[in-house]
Structures are given as C-alpha cells and as structure tokens.
PDB file of C-alpha atoms in Angstrom:
ATOM      1  CA  UNK O  21      25.725  -9.312 -31.776  1.00 46.00           C
ATOM      2  CA  UNK O  22      22.840  -6.891 -31.203  1.00 52.00           C
ATOM      3  CA  UNK O  23      23.016  -3.541 -32.954  1.00 62.00           C
ATOM      4  CA  UNK O  24      22.840  -0.234 -31.140  1.00 62.00           C
ATOM      5  CA  UNK O  25      19.440   1.502 -31.389  1.00 63.00           C
ATOM      6  CA  UNK O  26      19.122   4.216 -34.020  1.00 68.00           C
ATOM      7  CA  UNK O  27      17.915   7.735 -33.226  1.00 64.00           C
ATOM      8  CA  UNK O  28      14.272   7.078 -34.257  1.00 67.00           C
ATOM      9  CA  UNK O  29      14.277   3.993 -32.026  1.00 70.00           C
ATOM     10  CA  UNK O  30      15.328   6.151 -29.053  1.00 76.00           C
ATOM     11  CA  UNK O  31      12.168   8.286 -29.183  1.00 82.00           C
ATOM     12  CA  UNK O  32      10.431   6.281 -26.384  1.00 82.00           C
ATOM     13  CA  UNK O  33      13.487   7.065 -24.243  1.00 83.00           C
ATOM     14  CA  UNK O  34      13.343  10.799 -25.027  1.00 86.00           C
ATOM     15  CA  UNK O  35      12.041  12.029 -21.602  1.00 88.00           C
ATOM     16  CA  UNK O  36      14.804  10.139 -19.791  1.00 88.00           C
ATOM     17  CA  UNK O  37      17.435  11.487 -22.193  1.00 89.00           C
ATOM     18  CA  UNK O  38      16.184  15.053 -21.655  1.00 89.00           C
ATOM     19  CA  UNK O  39      16.414  14.661 -17.877  1.00 90.00           C
ATOM     20  CA  UNK O  40      19.859  13.029 -17.977  1.00 91.00           C
ATOM     21  CA  UNK O  41      21.381  15.560 -20.373  1.00 91.00           C
ATOM     22  CA  UNK O  42      19.678  18.452 -18.578  1.00 89.00           C
ATOM     23  CA  UNK O  43      20.963  17.316 -15.170  1.00 89.00           C
ATOM     24  CA  UNK O  44      24.529  17.018 -16.451  1.00 90.00           C
ATOM     25  CA  UNK O  45      24.334  20.409 -18.174  1.00 89.00           C
ATOM     26  CA  UNK O  46      22.942  22.116 -15.055  1.00 87.00           C
ATOM     27  CA  UNK O  47      25.618  20.514 -12.898  1.00 85.00           C
ATOM     28  CA  UNK O  48      28.415  21.715 -15.189  1.00 87.00           C
ATOM     29  CA  UNK O  49      26.855  25.176 -15.367  1.00 86.00           C
ATOM     30  CA  UNK O  50      26.732  25.402 -11.590  1.00 83.00           C
ATOM     31  CA  UNK O  51      30.320  24.238 -11.200  1.00 81.00           C
ATOM     32  CA  UNK O  52      31.531  26.690 -13.853  1.00 83.00           C
ATOM     33  CA  UNK O  53      29.769  29.763 -12.471  1.00 80.00           C
ATOM     34  CA  UNK O  54      29.756  28.926  -8.757  1.00 76.00           C
ATOM     35  CA  UNK O  55      27.239  29.273  -5.953  1.00 73.00           C
ATOM     36  CA  UNK O  56      25.925  32.600  -7.262  1.00 75.00           C
ATOM     37  CA  UNK O  57      24.293  30.664 -10.100  1.00 73.00           C
ATOM     38  CA  UNK O  58      22.155  28.563  -7.723  1.00 75.00           C
ATOM     39  CA  UNK O  59      18.855  30.398  -8.245  1.00 78.00           C
ATOM     40  CA  UNK O  60      19.284  30.470 -12.041  1.00 82.00           C
ATOM     41  CA  UNK O  61      20.292  26.807 -12.239  1.00 82.00           C
ATOM     42  CA  UNK O  62      17.335  25.698 -10.098  1.00 81.00           C
ATOM     43  CA  UNK O  63      15.017  27.727 -12.335  1.00 83.00           C
ATOM     44  CA  UNK O  64      16.506  26.087 -15.416  1.00 86.00           C
ATOM     45  CA  UNK O  65      15.958  22.673 -13.793  1.00 85.00           C
ATOM     46  CA  UNK O  66      12.238  23.435 -13.666  1.00 87.00           C
ATOM     47  CA  UNK O  67      12.382  24.238 -17.388  1.00 89.00           C
ATOM     48  CA  UNK O  68      14.119  20.885 -17.995  1.00 89.00           C
ATOM     49  CA  UNK O  69      11.188  19.143 -16.294  1.00 89.00           C
ATOM     50  CA  UNK O  70       8.814  21.003 -18.613  1.00 90.00           C
ATOM     51  CA  UNK O  71      10.900  19.895 -21.610  1.00 92.00           C
ATOM     52  CA  UNK O  72      10.773  16.300 -20.362  1.00 89.00           C
ATOM     53  CA  UNK O  73       6.979  16.572 -20.192  1.00 88.00           C
ATOM     54  CA  UNK O  74       6.902  17.878 -23.762  1.00 90.00           C
ATOM     55  CA  UNK O  75       9.182  15.027 -24.838  1.00 87.00           C
ATOM     56  CA  UNK O  76       6.847  12.549 -23.148  1.00 87.00           C
ATOM     57  CA  UNK O  77       3.911  13.903 -25.149  1.00 87.00           C
ATOM     58  CA  UNK O  78       5.889  13.319 -28.361  1.00 84.00           C
ATOM     59  CA  UNK O  79       6.301   9.586 -27.673  1.00 83.00           C
ATOM     60  CA  UNK O  80       4.026   7.740 -30.142  1.00 82.00           C
ATOM     61  CA  UNK O  81       1.136   5.725 -28.650  1.00 83.00           C
ATOM     62  CA  UNK O  82       1.337   1.993 -28.231  1.00 82.00           C
ATOM     63  CA  UNK O  83       3.788  -0.306 -26.500  1.00 83.00           C
ATOM     64  CA  UNK O  84       7.516   0.125 -27.103  1.00 82.00           C
ATOM     65  CA  UNK O  85      10.096  -2.338 -25.746  1.00 82.00           C
ATOM     66  CA  UNK O  86      13.796  -1.451 -25.695  1.00 80.00           C
ATOM     67  CA  UNK O  87      17.077  -3.001 -24.561  1.00 80.00           C
ATOM     68  CA  UNK O  88      15.963  -6.584 -24.919  1.00 79.00           C
ATOM     69  CA  UNK O  89      12.590  -5.943 -23.325  1.00 78.00           C
ATOM     70  CA  UNK O  90      13.970  -4.598 -20.032  1.00 80.00           C
ATOM     71  CA  UNK O  91      12.584  -1.093 -20.708  1.00 84.00           C
ATOM     72  CA  UNK O  92       8.928  -0.905 -21.762  1.00 85.00           C
ATOM     73  CA  UNK O  93       6.856   2.205 -22.500  1.00 85.00           C
ATOM     74  CA  UNK O  94       3.100   1.752 -22.786  1.00 86.00           C
ATOM     75  CA  UNK O  95       0.041   3.919 -22.169  1.00 85.00           C
ATOM     76  CA  UNK O  96      -0.007   3.208 -18.426  1.00 86.00           C
ATOM     77  CA  UNK O  97       3.690   4.005 -18.102  1.00 86.00           C
ATOM     78  CA  UNK O  98       3.168   7.305 -19.946  1.00 89.00           C
ATOM     79  CA  UNK O  99       0.354   8.210 -17.552  1.00 88.00           C
ATOM     80  CA  UNK O 100       2.467   7.463 -14.465  1.00 89.00           C
ATOM     81  CA  UNK O 101       5.440   9.338 -15.921  1.00 90.00           C
ATOM     82  CA  UNK O 102       3.247  12.377 -16.511  1.00 89.00           C
ATOM     83  CA  UNK O 103       2.080  12.276 -12.876  1.00 88.00           C
ATOM     84  CA  UNK O 104       5.695  11.944 -11.728  1.00 89.00           C
ATOM     85  CA  UNK O 105       6.857  14.913 -13.790  1.00 90.00           C
ATOM     86  CA  UNK O 106       3.954  17.045 -12.547  1.00 88.00           C
ATOM     87  CA  UNK O 107       4.737  16.133  -8.928  1.00 86.00           C
ATOM     88  CA  UNK O 108       8.440  16.805  -9.317  1.00 86.00           C
ATOM     89  CA  UNK O 109       7.837  20.073 -11.121  1.00 85.00           C
ATOM     90  CA  UNK O 110       5.378  21.232  -8.471  1.00 84.00           C
ATOM     91  CA  UNK O 111       7.772  20.407  -5.625  1.00 84.00           C
ATOM     92  CA  UNK O 112      10.670  22.149  -7.381  1.00 85.00           C
ATOM     93  CA  UNK O 113       8.503  25.199  -8.069  1.00 85.00           C
ATOM     94  CA  UNK O 114       7.638  25.363  -4.365  1.00 81.00           C
ATOM     95  CA  UNK O 115      11.325  25.124  -3.561  1.00 80.00           C
ATOM     96  CA  UNK O 116      12.410  28.174  -5.544  1.00 79.00           C
ATOM     97  CA  UNK O 117      10.890  30.733  -3.175  1.00 78.00           C
ATOM     98  CA  UNK O 118      11.595  28.632  -0.099  1.00 75.00           C
ATOM     99  CA  UNK O 119      15.317  28.338  -0.838  1.00 69.00           C
ATOM    100  CA  UNK O 120      15.580  32.092  -1.388  1.00 71.00           C
ATOM    101  CA  UNK O 121      13.730  32.981   1.815  1.00 69.00           C
ATOM    102  CA  UNK O 122      15.727  30.485   3.897  1.00 67.00           C
ATOM    103  CA  UNK O 123      19.024  31.459   2.214  1.00 69.00           C
ATOM    104  CA  UNK O 124      19.583  27.823   1.230  1.00 69.00           C
ATOM    105  CA  UNK O 125      20.102  28.203  -2.522  1.00 73.00           C
ATOM    106  CA  UNK O 126      22.434  25.466  -3.843  1.00 77.00           C
ATOM    107  CA  UNK O 127      22.850  24.681  -7.521  1.00 77.00           C
ATOM    108  CA  UNK O 128      22.994  20.944  -6.763  1.00 81.00           C
ATOM    109  CA  UNK O 129      19.435  21.049  -5.401  1.00 80.00           C
ATOM    110  CA  UNK O 130      17.606  21.177  -8.727  1.00 81.00           C
ATOM    111  CA  UNK O 131      20.047  18.736 -10.312  1.00 88.00           C
ATOM    112  CA  UNK O 132      19.270  16.177  -7.608  1.00 88.00           C
ATOM    113  CA  UNK O 133      15.573  16.654  -8.347  1.00 86.00           C
ATOM    114  CA  UNK O 134      16.223  15.863 -12.015  1.00 89.00           C
ATOM    115  CA  UNK O 135      18.320  12.783 -11.272  1.00 90.00           C
ATOM    116  CA  UNK O 136      15.785  11.420  -8.794  1.00 88.00           C
ATOM    117  CA  UNK O 137      12.962  12.002 -11.292  1.00 89.00           C
ATOM    118  CA  UNK O 138      15.046  10.203 -13.938  1.00 91.00           C
ATOM    119  CA  UNK O 139      15.247   7.187 -11.621  1.00 89.00           C
ATOM    120  CA  UNK O 140      11.479   7.292 -11.123  1.00 88.00           C
ATOM    121  CA  UNK O 141      10.852   7.249 -14.881  1.00 90.00           C
ATOM    122  CA  UNK O 142      13.249   4.321 -15.268  1.00 89.00           C
ATOM    123  CA  UNK O 143      11.519   2.492 -12.425  1.00 88.00           C
ATOM    124  CA  UNK O 144       8.107   2.961 -14.044  1.00 88.00           C
ATOM    125  CA  UNK O 145       9.304   1.466 -17.356  1.00 87.00           C
ATOM    126  CA  UNK O 146      11.340  -1.358 -15.810  1.00 85.00           C
ATOM    127  CA  UNK O 147      10.356  -4.787 -17.104  1.00 84.00           C
ATOM    128  CA  UNK O 148      12.946  -6.939 -15.367  1.00 87.00           C
ATOM    129  CA  UNK O 149      14.582  -7.118 -11.948  1.00 86.00           C
ATOM    130  CA  UNK O 150      17.862  -5.477 -13.010  1.00 88.00           C
ATOM    131  CA  UNK O 151      16.203  -2.427 -14.558  1.00 86.00           C
ATOM    132  CA  UNK O 152      13.907  -2.221 -11.541  1.00 87.00           C
ATOM    133  CA  UNK O 153      16.818  -2.149  -9.099  1.00 87.00           C
ATOM    134  CA  UNK O 154      18.788   0.377 -11.142  1.00 88.00           C
ATOM    135  CA  UNK O 155      15.788   2.701 -11.370  1.00 86.00           C
ATOM    136  CA  UNK O 156      15.056   2.325  -7.663  1.00 86.00           C
ATOM    137  CA  UNK O 157      18.613   3.189  -6.633  1.00 86.00           C
ATOM    138  CA  UNK O 158      18.846   6.118  -9.045  1.00 87.00           C
ATOM    139  CA  UNK O 159      15.638   7.441  -7.521  1.00 86.00           C
ATOM    140  CA  UNK O 160      16.735   6.888  -3.915  1.00 83.00           C
ATOM    141  CA  UNK O 161      20.336   8.122  -3.820  1.00 86.00           C
ATOM    142  CA  UNK O 162      19.512  11.774  -4.685  1.00 86.00           C
ATOM    143  CA  UNK O 163      16.660  11.672  -2.164  1.00 83.00           C
ATOM    144  CA  UNK O 164      19.082  10.863   0.653  1.00 83.00           C
ATOM    145  CA  UNK O 165      21.098  13.979  -0.185  1.00 83.00           C
ATOM    146  CA  UNK O 166      18.026  16.199  -0.640  1.00 82.00           C
ATOM    147  CA  UNK O 167      16.691  15.161   2.775  1.00 79.00           C
ATOM    148  CA  UNK O 168      19.885  16.494   4.403  1.00 77.00           C
ATOM    149  CA  UNK O 169      20.196  19.542   2.132  1.00 74.00           C
ATOM    150  CA  UNK O 170      19.898  21.973   5.064  1.00 72.00           C
ATOM    151  CA  UNK O 171      23.272  21.132   6.582  1.00 71.00           C
ATOM    152  CA  UNK O 172      22.986  23.791   9.285  1.00 73.00           C
ATOM    153  CA  UNK O 173      19.874  22.129  10.725  1.00 74.00           C
ATOM    154  CA  UNK O 174      20.514  19.138  12.981  1.00 76.00           C
ATOM    155  CA  UNK O 175      17.053  17.696  12.260  1.00 76.00           C
ATOM    156  CA  UNK O 176      17.676  17.806   8.520  1.00 75.00           C
ATOM    157  CA  UNK O 177      21.022  16.042   8.898  1.00 79.00           C
ATOM    158  CA  UNK O 178      19.402  13.440  11.139  1.00 78.00           C
ATOM    159  CA  UNK O 179      16.610  12.927   8.613  1.00 76.00           C
ATOM    160  CA  UNK O 180      19.092  12.322   5.785  1.00 77.00           C
ATOM    161  CA  UNK O 181      21.131   9.879   7.872  1.00 81.00           C
ATOM    162  CA  UNK O 182      18.095   7.875   9.006  1.00 80.00           C
ATOM    163  CA  UNK O 183      16.716   7.775   5.484  1.00 79.00           C
ATOM    164  CA  UNK O 184      20.068   6.604   4.114  1.00 83.00           C
ATOM    165  CA  UNK O 185      20.574   3.829   6.674  1.00 83.00           C
ATOM    166  CA  UNK O 186      17.036   2.453   6.451  1.00 80.00           C
ATOM    167  CA  UNK O 187      16.979   2.916   2.674  1.00 81.00           C
ATOM    168  CA  UNK O 188      20.207   0.928   2.326  1.00 83.00           C
ATOM    169  CA  UNK O 189      18.669  -1.833   4.451  1.00 83.00           C
ATOM    170  CA  UNK O 190      15.520  -1.990   2.324  1.00 83.00           C
ATOM    171  CA  UNK O 191      17.542  -1.916  -0.908  1.00 84.00           C
ATOM    172  CA  UNK O 192      19.628  -4.813   0.339  1.00 86.00           C
ATOM    173  CA  UNK O 193      16.506  -6.818   1.153  1.00 86.00           C
ATOM    174  CA  UNK O 194      15.050  -6.047  -2.269  1.00 86.00           C
ATOM    175  CA  UNK O 195      18.259  -7.093  -3.995  1.00 87.00           C
ATOM    176  CA  UNK O 196      18.401 -10.323  -1.976  1.00 88.00           C
ATOM    177  CA  UNK O 197      14.794 -11.057  -2.933  1.00 88.00           C
ATOM    178  CA  UNK O 198      15.607 -10.412  -6.602  1.00 87.00           C
ATOM    179  CA  UNK O 199      18.557 -12.822  -6.417  1.00 88.00           C
ATOM    180  CA  UNK O 200      16.310 -15.510  -4.898  1.00 87.00           C
ATOM    181  CA  UNK O 201      13.725 -15.005  -7.622  1.00 86.00           C
ATOM    182  CA  UNK O 202      16.390 -15.307 -10.305  1.00 87.00           C
ATOM    183  CA  UNK O 203      17.844 -18.400  -8.654  1.00 87.00           C
ATOM    184  CA  UNK O 204      14.511 -20.228  -8.511  1.00 84.00           C
ATOM    185  CA  UNK O 205      13.149 -19.153 -11.923  1.00 84.00           C
ATOM    186  CA  UNK O 206      16.300 -18.747 -14.040  1.00 82.00           C
ATOM    187  CA  UNK O 207      15.197 -15.384 -15.437  1.00 83.00           C
ATOM    188  CA  UNK O 208      15.019 -11.736 -14.374  1.00 83.00           C
ATOM    189  CA  UNK O 209      12.179 -10.810 -16.750  1.00 83.00           C
ATOM    190  CA  UNK O 210       8.799 -10.148 -15.141  1.00 82.00           C
ATOM    191  CA  UNK O 211       7.055 -12.096 -17.920  1.00 81.00           C
ATOM    192  CA  UNK O 212       9.524 -14.977 -17.528  1.00 84.00           C
ATOM    193  CA  UNK O 213       9.020 -15.083 -13.761  1.00 81.00           C
ATOM    194  CA  UNK O 214       5.243 -15.126 -14.226  1.00 82.00           C
ATOM    195  CA  UNK O 215       5.548 -17.967 -16.743  1.00 83.00           C
ATOM    196  CA  UNK O 216       7.841 -19.964 -14.456  1.00 80.00           C
ATOM    197  CA  UNK O 217       5.321 -19.768 -11.618  1.00 80.00           C
ATOM    198  CA  UNK O 218       2.286 -20.955 -13.590  1.00 79.00           C
ATOM    199  CA  UNK O 219       2.723 -24.474 -12.246  1.00 76.00           C
ATOM    200  CA  UNK O 220       3.210 -23.240  -8.679  1.00 74.00           C
ATOM    201  CA  UNK O 221       5.732 -21.210  -6.711  1.00 73.00           C
ATOM    202  CA  UNK O 222       8.458 -22.816  -4.620  1.00 78.00           C
ATOM    203  CA  UNK O 223       9.175 -21.806  -1.036  1.00 81.00           C
ATOM    204  CA  UNK O 224      12.371 -20.019  -2.112  1.00 81.00           C
ATOM    205  CA  UNK O 225      10.503 -17.984  -4.714  1.00 83.00           C
ATOM    206  CA  UNK O 226       7.892 -16.982  -2.144  1.00 85.00           C
ATOM    207  CA  UNK O 227      10.679 -15.767   0.151  1.00 86.00           C
ATOM    208  CA  UNK O 228      12.109 -13.779  -2.750  1.00 85.00           C
ATOM    209  CA  UNK O 229       8.729 -12.158  -3.419  1.00 86.00           C
ATOM    210  CA  UNK O 230       8.393 -11.269   0.267  1.00 86.00           C
ATOM    211  CA  UNK O 231      11.810  -9.563   0.306  1.00 87.00           C
ATOM    212  CA  UNK O 232      10.947  -7.714  -2.914  1.00 85.00           C
ATOM    213  CA  UNK O 233       7.624  -6.634  -1.435  1.00 84.00           C
ATOM    214  CA  UNK O 234       9.366  -5.331   1.694  1.00 83.00           C
ATOM    215  CA  UNK O 235      11.617  -3.092  -0.397  1.00 81.00           C
ATOM    216  CA  UNK O 236       8.657  -1.520  -2.180  1.00 78.00           C
ATOM    217  CA  UNK O 237       6.660  -1.128   1.038  1.00 80.00           C
ATOM    218  CA  UNK O 238       9.560   0.887   2.420  1.00 80.00           C
ATOM    219  CA  UNK O 239       9.610   3.182  -0.614  1.00 75.00           C
ATOM    220  CA  UNK O 240       5.887   3.943  -0.328  1.00 74.00           C
ATOM    221  CA  UNK O 241       6.096   4.045   3.519  1.00 74.00           C
ATOM    222  CA  UNK O 242       3.470   1.340   3.961  1.00 75.00           C
ATOM    223  CA  UNK O 243       2.839  -0.135   7.411  1.00 75.00           C
ATOM    224  CA  UNK O 244       4.856  -1.663   9.084  1.00 75.00           C
ATOM    225  CA  UNK O 245       7.790  -0.264   7.064  1.00 73.00           C
ATOM    226  CA  UNK O 246       6.911   3.378   7.678  1.00 76.00           C
ATOM    227  CA  UNK O 247       9.120   3.930  10.734  1.00 73.00           C
ATOM    228  CA  UNK O 248      11.388   6.339   8.825  1.00 75.00           C
ATOM    229  CA  UNK O 249       8.588   8.563   7.560  1.00 76.00           C
ATOM    230  CA  UNK O 250       7.788  10.845  10.567  1.00 78.00           C
ATOM    231  CA  UNK O 251      11.428  11.718  11.315  1.00 74.00           C
ATOM    232  CA  UNK O 252      12.377  12.311   7.681  1.00 77.00           C
ATOM    233  CA  UNK O 253       9.259  14.326   6.866  1.00 76.00           C
ATOM    234  CA  UNK O 254       9.760  16.475   9.971  1.00 76.00           C
ATOM    235  CA  UNK O 255      13.468  17.090   9.478  1.00 72.00           C
ATOM    236  CA  UNK O 256      13.519  17.651   5.726  1.00 72.00           C
ATOM    237  CA  UNK O 257      12.707  21.122   4.287  1.00 73.00           C
ATOM    238  CA  UNK O 258       8.996  21.598   3.551  1.00 75.00           C
ATOM    239  CA  UNK O 259       9.210  21.422  -0.297  1.00 76.00           C
ATOM    240  CA  UNK O 260      11.399  18.319   0.041  1.00 77.00           C
ATOM    241  CA  UNK O 261       8.705  16.705   2.182  1.00 76.00           C
ATOM    242  CA  UNK O 262       6.182  17.507  -0.571  1.00 76.00           C
ATOM    243  CA  UNK O 263       8.550  15.875  -3.072  1.00 78.00           C
ATOM    244  CA  UNK O 264       8.933  12.755  -0.892  1.00 76.00           C
ATOM    245  CA  UNK O 265       5.169  12.467  -0.401  1.00 73.00           C
ATOM    246  CA  UNK O 266       4.125  12.351  -4.060  1.00 72.00           C
ATOM    247  CA  UNK O 267       6.337  11.290  -7.024  1.00 74.00           C
ATOM    248  CA  UNK O 268       8.253   8.377  -5.378  1.00 74.00           C
ATOM    249  CA  UNK O 269       4.947   6.874  -4.201  1.00 71.00           C
ATOM    250  CA  UNK O 270       3.540   6.877  -7.712  1.00 71.00           C
ATOM    251  CA  UNK O 271       6.709   5.387  -9.182  1.00 72.00           C
ATOM    252  CA  UNK O 272       6.894   2.709  -6.488  1.00 69.00           C
TER     253      UNK O 272
END
C-alpha cells in the first residue's frame, strides 16, 4: 500500500493547493457576508493569484513526479504555469473596474477564475490521460458559468449555453479517444503510450489520437473547431473574453 505524501513532498503541488484553498475560503466568505462582499472577495481572489505565483517560485528546480507519475512538475511546466497565472491575474484585474461600472459584481466571479486557473495548472502538469481529463474539465466547467455571468444580457446567456453544449461534445470526444488509447495500449501514461507505439500504431489507436486531438483543437479554437469562438467572445463580458483568449490556450 502506497503511503500518503508528506508535507515536504507536497511542495511541487503548492500553487495548486493555494488556489484550491483560496477558492474555497473566498466562496465561504462570500456566502457568509452576502452580495455586498463581492468587490472585496474579487479583490482577494487577485491576491490569491499573486500568492500562487509566489508559491510557484518557491518550487525547487528540477523534475518532480507525484501521485504515481500522473502529476509532473518540470521547468517547462513551471514556465507555462507562470504564463497562466499572469494571464488569469491580468484578466481578473481588468474585471474589477468593469464589474463595478456595469453593476455586475458577484462574489462567485473571482472564485470561478481561481477554480478555472487551478484546472489549467493541473492540465499543464498532467502526465496521463486521467489527470489530463480531470484538469481539462476543472478548467472548462467554471468557464461555462463565467461566459454567462451577465444573466441580464441575452447574448451572454446564449454564449454560455453554446459554449457548454459544444464543450460537452468536445469533452465527450476527448474521453472516447482516451478510452480507445487505453484499450489499444493497456496504459493511460503518456510515456507508456509512447512506448507501446514504438513498433507501430494500430488503426484503433490512430482513431483515439484523432478524437483526443479534436478535443484539444476545440479548447484552443483551432480551425475547423472554432465555430463557438465568435459567438462566445461577442456575448461574454469583455474581461471574460480576454480570459478566454489567453490562459486556456497556453494550458491546452
């Protein structure tokens, strides 16, 4: 039986822990105080992103593998995580004034930013198909809600609905591709899949790779899977569009 990681062994996971604990704390704070706390909570969420960036800088250099190798932190992952945190922080900073001017302050807004950013960091460090899918869904689900955050605007509601429906379709295709890859290789590890294909890839595995590729093309709005992008970008609030256009692309 594998032992639980000790506190020093959790240091590579520190940015994700800061985001997760910060999101839960901000959500409880907003529920306890009510809607009047929205501006303060969203400001605190920006501070949580800064703390996550500081935690990322404290991760020691080198490659760190956790949870049986499904979560890997290396120099390239740290670089992408830094870009993701900068993009998320910039979009949230733009949102603070916008929400006040448009009278759309909601304490859930910043929390959804934190949870989506947490999914992006998990996606960047994923080293097997299960971790990849979990990170992708944790990134996507808050985005669906953020896209429709302006509930009084019909375009915003339409944008959230279209993004949700097409995102669910792409996630299903990605999951089906992952199941095919596991079925034809017998492993979910990226390294194991690469090793299993050294002698050649079967037709079923190629189909699995195609489905997996389709899911990622949707997330980065690559042609021809970009049909959702114009409607969602137009209907979503301007800072949300900035958020959609940067960090998820880097993570994907």
